[in-house]
Coordinates of C-alpha atoms in Angstrom, one line a residue:
M261 CA 15.3 9.4 -7.9
S262 CA 16.9 8.8 -11.3
D263 CA 16.6 5.7 -13.5
S264 CA 20.3 4.9 -12.8
E265 CA 19.4 4.8 -9.1
N266 CA 16.1 3.0 -9.6
P267 CA 16.1 1.4 -13.0
V268 CA 12.8 0.9 -14.9
F269 CA 12.3 -2.6 -16.3
L270 CA 10.2 -2.8 -19.4
S271 CA 7.8 -5.7 -20.2
P272 CA 5.4 -6.3 -23.1
G273 CA 2.0 -4.6 -22.9
D274 CA 0.2 -7.8 -23.6
D275 CA 1.9 -9.9 -21.0
P276 CA -0.8 -12.0 -19.3
E277 CA 1.3 -12.9 -16.3
M278 CA 2.1 -9.2 -15.6
A279 CA -1.6 -8.4 -16.0
A280 CA -2.5 -11.1 -13.4
A281 CA 0.2 -9.7 -11.0
G282 CA -1.3 -6.2 -11.4
K283 CA -4.8 -7.6 -10.6
R284 CA -3.5 -9.3 -7.4
A285 CA -1.9 -6.0 -6.4
R286 CA -5.2 -4.1 -6.9
Q287 CA -7.1 -6.7 -4.9
S288 CA -4.7 -6.5 -2.0
F289 CA -4.0 -2.7 -2.1
K290 CA -6.1 -2.4 1.1
Y291 CA -3.1 -3.7 3.1
F292 CA -0.8 -1.1 1.7
W293 CA -3.2 1.7 2.5
R294 CA -3.8 0.3 6.0
E295 CA -0.1 0.5 6.7
M296 CA 0.2 4.0 5.2
A297 CA -2.7 5.1 7.4
W298 CA -1.1 3.8 10.6
E299 CA 2.3 5.2 9.5
R300 CA 0.8 8.7 9.7
R301 CA 0.0 8.0 13.4
R302 CA 3.4 6.8 14.4
I303 CA 5.6 9.1 16.4
I304 CA 8.7 7.3 15.0
P305 CA 8.4 6.3 11.3
G306 CA 8.3 2.6 10.9
L307 CA 8.5 2.3 7.1
E308 CA 11.7 2.3 5.2
M309 CA 9.9 2.7 1.9
A310 CA 6.3 2.8 0.7
G311 CA 5.2 3.3 -2.9
V312 CA 2.8 2.2 -5.6
K313 CA 3.5 1.5 -9.3
V314 CA 1.0 2.9 -11.7
S315 CA 0.2 2.9 -15.4
L316 CA 0.6 6.3 -17.0
F317 CA -0.2 7.4 -20.6
D318 CA -0.4 10.7 -22.5
P319 CA -3.7 12.2 -23.6
P320 CA -4.7 11.3 -27.2
D321 CA -3.6 14.6 -28.8
V322 CA -0.1 14.3 -27.2
R323 CA 0.1 10.7 -28.1
A324 CA -0.7 11.5 -31.7
A325 CA 2.2 14.0 -31.9
N326 CA 4.6 11.4 -30.5
P327 CA 4.0 8.3 -32.7
G328 CA 7.3 6.7 -31.8
G329 CA 6.8 6.8 -28.1
L330 CA 5.5 4.2 -25.7
E331 CA 1.8 4.1 -25.2
V332 CA 2.0 3.2 -21.5
E333 CA 4.7 3.4 -18.9
H334 CA 4.7 1.8 -15.5
M335 CA 6.3 4.0 -12.9
W336 CA 6.5 4.4 -9.1
L337 CA 5.0 7.0 -6.9
L338 CA 6.0 7.8 -3.3
E339 CA 4.3 10.0 -0.6
V340 CA 1.1 8.2 -1.5
D341 CA -2.4 9.4 -0.6
F342 CA -5.7 7.7 -1.2
D343 CA -9.3 9.1 -0.7
G344 CA -11.3 6.1 -1.6
R345 CA -11.4 6.9 -5.3
H346 CA -8.1 8.2 -6.4
V347 CA -4.5 7.3 -5.7
E348 CA -2.0 10.3 -5.6
G349 CA 1.7 10.4 -5.2
T350 CA 5.0 11.9 -6.3
L351 CA 6.6 10.4 -9.4
I352 CA 10.1 9.1 -8.8
N353 CA 11.0 7.9 -12.3
T354 CA 11.9 9.8 -15.4
P355 CA 9.6 8.8 -18.2
H356 CA 11.2 7.2 -21.3
S357 CA 8.9 8.9 -23.8
L358 CA 5.7 10.2 -22.2
K359 CA 5.5 14.0 -22.6
T360 CA 2.9 15.0 -19.9
Y361 CA 4.8 13.6 -16.9
Q362 CA 8.2 14.3 -15.3
E363 CA 10.1 13.1 -12.2
G364 CA 9.0 14.9 -9.0
Q365 CA 5.5 15.6 -10.3
R366 CA 2.4 14.9 -8.2
V367 CA 0.2 12.5 -10.0
K368 CA -3.4 11.6 -9.3
I369 CA -5.0 8.6 -10.9
P370 CA -8.1 6.3 -10.5
G371 CA -7.4 3.1 -8.7
K372 CA -7.7 1.0 -11.8
Q373 CA -4.4 2.4 -13.0
L374 CA -2.6 0.9 -10.0
C375 CA -0.5 -2.1 -11.0
D376 CA 1.6 -2.8 -7.9
W377 CA 2.3 -1.6 -4.4
M378 CA 5.2 -2.2 -1.9
Y379 CA 6.3 -1.2 1.5
V380 CA 9.3 -2.2 3.6
C381 CA 8.9 -2.5 7.4
T382 CA 11.7 -3.6 9.7
G383 CA 13.5 -5.0 6.7
E384 CA 10.5 -7.0 5.5
V385 CA 9.3 -6.4 1.9
C386 CA 5.6 -6.5 1.6
G387 CA 3.8 -6.5 -1.8
G388 CA 5.7 -6.2 -5.0
F389 CA 3.7 -8.6 -7.2
T390 CA 5.1 -7.4 -10.5
V391 CA 8.5 -7.1 -8.9
D392 CA 8.4 -10.8 -7.9
L393 CA 7.3 -11.8 -11.4
M394 CA 10.2 -9.8 -13.0
R395 CA 12.7 -11.4 -10.5
S396 CA 11.4 -14.8 -11.4
R397 CA 12.4 -14.2 -15.0
M398 CA 16.0 -13.2 -14.0
G399 CA 19.0 -15.3 -13.4
A400 CA 20.6 -15.4 -9.9
S401 CA 23.2 -12.8 -10.7
E402 CA 20.7 -10.5 -12.3
R403 CA 18.4 -10.8 -9.3
K404 CA 21.2 -9.8 -7.0
Q405 CA 21.9 -6.8 -9.2
H406 CA 18.2 -5.9 -9.2
D407 CA 18.0 -6.1 -5.4
R408 CA 21.1 -4.0 -4.9
A409 CA 19.6 -1.3 -7.2
W410 CA 16.5 -1.2 -4.9
G411 CA 18.5 -1.6 -1.7
H412 CA 16.2 -4.2 -0.3
D413 CA 16.3 -8.0 0.2
F414 CA 13.2 -9.3 -1.7
G415 CA 13.7 -12.8 -0.4
D416 CA 12.7 -16.0 -2.3
V417 CA 11.1 -15.8 -5.7
G418 CA 7.4 -16.7 -5.7
I419 CA 6.8 -15.4 -2.2
V420 CA 4.8 -12.2 -1.7
Q421 CA 3.9 -11.1 1.8
L422 CA 1.0 -8.8 2.4
V423 CA 2.1 -7.9 6.0
P424 CA 5.2 -8.4 8.1
P425 CA 5.1 -12.0 9.6
S426 CA 4.9 -10.6 13.1
Y427 CA 1.5 -9.0 12.4
I428 CA -0.1 -12.4 12.3
G429 CA 2.0 -14.1 14.9
D430 CA 4.5 -15.8 12.6
D431 CA 8.3 -15.8 12.9
Q432 CA 10.3 -13.7 10.5
A433 CA 11.0 -15.6 7.4
K434 CA 14.7 -14.9 7.3
K435 CA 17.3 -14.0 9.9
K436 CA 19.1 -10.7 9.5
G437 CA 22.9 -10.0 9.9
W438 CA 26.1 -11.6 8.7
L439 CA 25.2 -14.9 10.2
S440 CA 22.2 -15.2 7.9
R441 CA 24.3 -16.7 5.1
F442 CA 24.7 -19.8 7.3
S443 CA 21.2 -19.9 8.9
K444 CA 18.8 -18.6 6.2
R445 CA 15.8 -20.9 5.7
P446 CA 13.3 -21.0 2.9
Q447 CA 10.4 -18.6 3.1
G448 CA 6.9 -20.1 3.4
K449 CA 3.9 -18.6 1.6
Q450 CA 1.9 -16.3 3.8
D451 CA -1.6 -17.4 4.9
F452 CA -3.7 -14.7 3.2
A453 CA -6.9 -15.8 5.0
K454 CA -5.1 -15.3 8.4
V455 CA -4.0 -11.9 7.3
A456 CA -7.6 -10.9 6.4
A457 CA -8.8 -12.1 9.8
T458 CA -6.1 -10.3 11.8
E459 CA -6.5 -6.7 13.0
H460 CA -3.5 -4.4 12.5
P461 CA -1.4 -4.4 15.8
M462 CA -1.7 -0.6 16.2
S463 CA -5.5 -0.8 15.8
V464 CA -5.6 -3.2 18.7
N465 CA -3.0 -1.4 20.8
M466 CA -4.7 2.0 20.4
R467 CA -8.2 1.0 21.4
E468 CA -8.1 1.7 25.1
S469 CA -6.3 5.1 24.8
F470 CA -8.5 6.1 21.9
Q471 CA -11.6 5.3 24.0
E472 CA -10.3 7.4 26.8
T473 CA -9.5 10.3 24.5
L474 CA -13.0 10.3 22.9
Q475 CA -14.7 10.1 26.3
E476 CA -12.7 13.1 27.5
N477 CA -12.9 15.0 24.2
P478 CA -16.1 14.0 22.4
E479 CA -15.8 17.0 20.1
L480 CA -12.9 15.3 18.3
L481 CA -15.5 13.0 16.5
E482 CA -16.7 16.1 14.5
Q483 CA -13.3 17.4 13.6
T484 CA -12.0 16.8 10.0
D485 CA -8.6 16.6 8.5
D486 CA -7.3 18.4 5.5
S487 CA -9.2 16.0 3.2
G488 CA -12.5 16.5 5.0
F489 CA -12.3 13.1 6.8
T490 CA -13.4 12.5 10.4
F491 CA -11.8 9.9 12.6
L492 CA -14.5 7.5 11.5
H493 CA -13.9 8.1 7.8
Q494 CA -10.1 7.6 8.3
L495 CA -10.5 4.4 10.3
A496 CA -13.1 2.9 8.0
L497 CA -10.9 3.4 5.0
A498 CA -7.9 1.9 6.9
G499 CA -9.9 -1.1 7.9
S500 CA -9.6 -0.6 11.6
L501 CA -12.5 -2.5 13.2
D502 CA -11.4 -1.5 16.7
G503 CA -11.2 2.1 15.8
V504 CA -14.5 2.2 14.0
D505 CA -16.1 0.4 16.9
V506 CA -14.8 2.9 19.4
C507 CA -16.0 5.8 17.3
L508 CA -19.5 4.3 17.0
I509 CA -19.7 3.5 20.7
N510 CA -19.0 7.1 21.4
G511 CA -21.7 8.5 19.1
A512 CA -20.0 9.0 15.7
N513 CA -22.4 9.5 12.9
A514 CA -22.2 6.5 10.6
E515 CA -24.1 8.2 7.8
Q516 CA -22.1 11.4 7.6
P517 CA -20.4 11.7 4.2
A518 CA -16.8 12.9 3.9
A519 CA -15.9 15.9 1.8
N520 CA -15.7 13.6 -1.3
G521 CA -19.3 12.4 -0.7
M522 CA -18.3 8.9 0.5
T523 CA -19.8 7.6 3.8
P524 CA -17.8 5.5 6.2
F525 CA -19.5 2.4 4.8
D526 CA -18.6 3.5 1.2
L527 CA -15.0 4.0 2.3
A528 CA -14.8 0.5 3.9
K529 CA -16.6 -1.1 0.9
C530 CA -14.2 0.4 -1.6
L531 CA -11.4 -1.7 -0.1
A532 CA -13.6 -4.6 0.9
W533 CA -13.1 -4.3 4.6
K534 CA -15.9 -6.8 5.3
R535 CA -15.7 -6.8 9.1
V536 CA -15.8 -3.0 9.2
M537 CA -18.7 -3.0 6.8
A538 CA -20.6 -5.4 9.0
R539 CA -20.0 -3.2 12.1
L540 CA -21.1 0.0 10.3
Q541 CA -24.3 -1.7 9.1
K542 CA -25.2 -2.4 12.8
A543 CA -24.7 1.2 13.8

């Protein structure tokens, strides 16, 4: 995707509000990864878009040879993967001045370089902390232009959702369709404590069938994916309390490290899935 299709908006490197927005994104990245983990299990894709914004910079020697270039550029990655330590994805922006990155490149970075995340599910935009801040600094017409460039309705300024409202039993914040111009009502801020206490719908819905599958095929507990993760590793990182519980009930090894050396508890801890951590400690 080119800059003309998805423009890059620049901001000062010492912007405290932008730094705070990035911090909130890192603290809540768990909900992005949870959604990505379940998207991989859907037969029919449910996400219209899912990406992370990261801070990229050239190595010191390259930077020294390019004194007029930007020190850091914030760009978006799609096709995101996460192993508990590193975020990986495909760069969709063309750098303005960085020399070691190019559009279409696979990029792998430590989690501390993540500065935003966003996914769109059934028309609902979730995440986008820095995007919301940038929109708050725009006039109404500029915001409309920004949203058209993205192709998504970001809703009211100052409202950032972690999950679609339906996940926590709330009504959709805004009605869709041409009648929405007459019936649109203000969005309310999402109850983040309620989000944290609510299991992902797919985790709840898959419990019974997952239990039956493991009872009939216990050997599946030992199988690993391409990253060297068992079901227990995958579900611990995704914050699935139901999935982790089913694995443990059926004899999964809670101490077994994944290929990257992280145990199920380590994986749950890295994203602060506290209820999953507590269950693993009881194993």
